[in-house]
Amino acid sequence: MSEEILKNEVVETQYDASQIQVLEGLEAVRKRPGMYIGSTSVSGLHHLVYEIVDNAIDEALAGYCHHVQVTINEGNTITVLDDGRGIPVDIQAQTGKPALEVVYTVLHAGGKFGGGGYKVSGGLHGVGASVVNALSEWLVVDVYRDGKIYEMQFSRGSITKEMQIVGTTDQHGTKVTFKPDPEMFDTTEYDYETLHTRMREQAFLNAGLHITISDERIESADKPEKERFDSMCYEGGIREFVQWYNRHKTPIHPTVIYMAGKKGDQTAEVALQYNDSFSETIVSFANDIHTPEGGMHEEGFKRALTSVLNAYGQKKGIIKGDDKVSGEDVREGLTAIISVKLTDAQFEGQTKAKLGNASVRALVSSIVTDQLSTFFEENPAVARAILDKAMMANRAREAARKAKEAIRRKTGLESGQMPDKLRDCNDTDPTLTEIYIVEGDSAGGSATQGRDSRFQAILPLWGKMLNVEKARADKVYGNDKLQPVITALGAGIGDEFNLEKLRYHKVIIMADADVDGSHIRTLLLTFFFRFMRPLIDGGYVYSAIPPLYKLNRGKTARVAFSDEERDKISAEMRGDNPNAKIDINRFKGLGEMDPHELWETTMNPETRTLKQITLEDAVHADEVFTVLMGEKVEPRKAFIEQNAKYAVNIDI
């Protein structure tokens, strides 16, 4: 082993003005696409569509657009057509070029920087149209305006056909068709459901706006009509949005509570309804852009909701003395949509994940305080039902705290005392260590013998664990199947969860490749999602993929992870002799493997296959967990019927 320290090498080239690069026009976008659309993965690909649709939505916000059509064409090109005013085609004074050309070729150009074209808009960075153009193999824009059709064509941001009049029309609006550049993206295949979800969201947020989406790809022709075309228009706006979120849950009051107000150039609307679940769903938007990290509008809402419920409870004598219900208590079982619109939205970061305008907090807070208080006075039965739920949540939380304390006393949860079944690793640096949560003692024994004890810990689980979707926190803390997991990870649970205390930076679920194994995996993931969410958000959770088959020919042995791989390996092992005998055995479970096999196939970092568990869409994940793990049978039955065709490797 060399003891010489690696030093930086001197670059033997001159460093003068000629080395300084100025990226002109849209070169910067093609050089660093992630800065503008987040990534060049499938999420960035879909982001291109959102940018063009957002421009159409901005026309709707300005009161001129009533219908937006999105089409996935053959070859995964996209067409977005709106009936707004049409992008201006007259000469833009600063550049001396047609406004249409400026919008599609100049990075920070648009009608949203105080020119009076828009009161509010989502695309405040002024990069949307030009970025889509820069990242498209080709793009064609047609403008229907003043009785004429204007057309302009581009390729990778450069003009290939100057703006010209190509016909006459009695329509008005803009049509954009583009093909994402395969040089820029990991994939160029659009997912209908992803786009449909976003378009549905926009239709809910803009009451009365009609949005249609269709999939015209030939390979989609065998899909049911409803999967290839959706027409969405919601006169009830975010009221209907809340109802849609609660469609798989049982509301505890029939009507959706709706509040709205404005101050100066800012408007805010809030819709909420409680259900009988134990989880909260708060989804917020600013200028129709989803803010997954919340911001000032969420903060204002949460504070006001807690304050109003406590004030009402004390006024009616339901909450005695100095007792209070916490924010967490009042949000149990809540579904709420918050939508604000404002002229000068200040988003934190290019991806617009969090709203920073402090004035919005005060606006949302005052609307909720005034209008919810009035609603409670006029609807005492609803107020009482909501408050009773919050009080029950408060009592359950107190019971959970006592259960937690009892566990601490009993097991030394924070004293360093680890579960009896845990076979810990030698290394104590969390960044280097990993824990295998293993189904059953048998597999746990093989894993313990086969592992690398320097950095791999093993925790066997036995029996089916609690479905936390149907249980309150106090039941979770006292559960004998989950408690060893909580203790071993060492980071706490619920609102006390602290990633800095996590003892392993890889949490690997290792279960059999059968129905029971899938069930255990799902139960564990439900637990992590509901009570240790940062674990998934941070990318610490993995699923080990064990092999399905072992193939032998003489002394040669290989494993396969799928039926296709089995057939391929079998052909390779026969080689020139198609009649050669290959012994193929299906692994019935992890416990059948000897320690060496388990190490080589499932635990050796050099040869194993791990699947990282990620959350692309937390709201969708929440919905799926509710459907699959919740109390209601009908939604689960419908889901199974709809998705049965995708099921593989089902043990009969």
Coordinates of C-alpha atoms in Angstrom, one line a residue, residues 24-27 30 97 101 104-106 129-141 152-163 181:
E24 CA -24.3 33.2 -25.0
G25 CA -28.0 32.9 -25.7
L26 CA -29.3 29.5 -24.5
E27 CA -25.9 27.8 -24.3
R30 CA -27.7 23.2 -22.5
K97 CA -36.9 41.6 -32.7
E101 CA -38.6 35.4 -31.0
Y104 CA -38.2 31.7 -27.1
T105 CA -34.5 32.7 -27.5
V106 CA -33.7 35.1 -24.6
A129 CA -40.3 28.9 -22.9
S130 CA -36.7 29.6 -23.8
V131 CA -35.5 26.7 -21.6
V132 CA -37.9 24.3 -23.3
N133 CA -36.6 25.5 -26.6
A134 CA -33.0 25.1 -25.6
L135 CA -33.6 21.5 -24.5
S136 CA -35.7 20.4 -27.5
E137 CA -34.4 18.7 -30.7
W138 CA -36.9 20.9 -32.5
L139 CA -39.7 23.2 -31.5
V140 CA -42.5 24.8 -33.6
V141 CA -44.7 27.6 -32.2
M152 CA -41.6 30.1 -36.0
Q153 CA -39.4 27.1 -35.9
F154 CA -36.3 26.3 -33.8
S155 CA -33.7 23.5 -33.2
R156 CA -31.8 23.2 -29.9
G157 CA -32.5 26.9 -29.2
S158 CA -31.4 28.2 -32.6
I159 CA -33.9 29.6 -35.1
T160 CA -34.4 27.4 -38.2
K161 CA -37.3 29.3 -39.6
E162 CA -37.9 33.0 -39.0
M163 CA -41.3 34.2 -37.9
D181 CA -33.6 16.4 -27.1

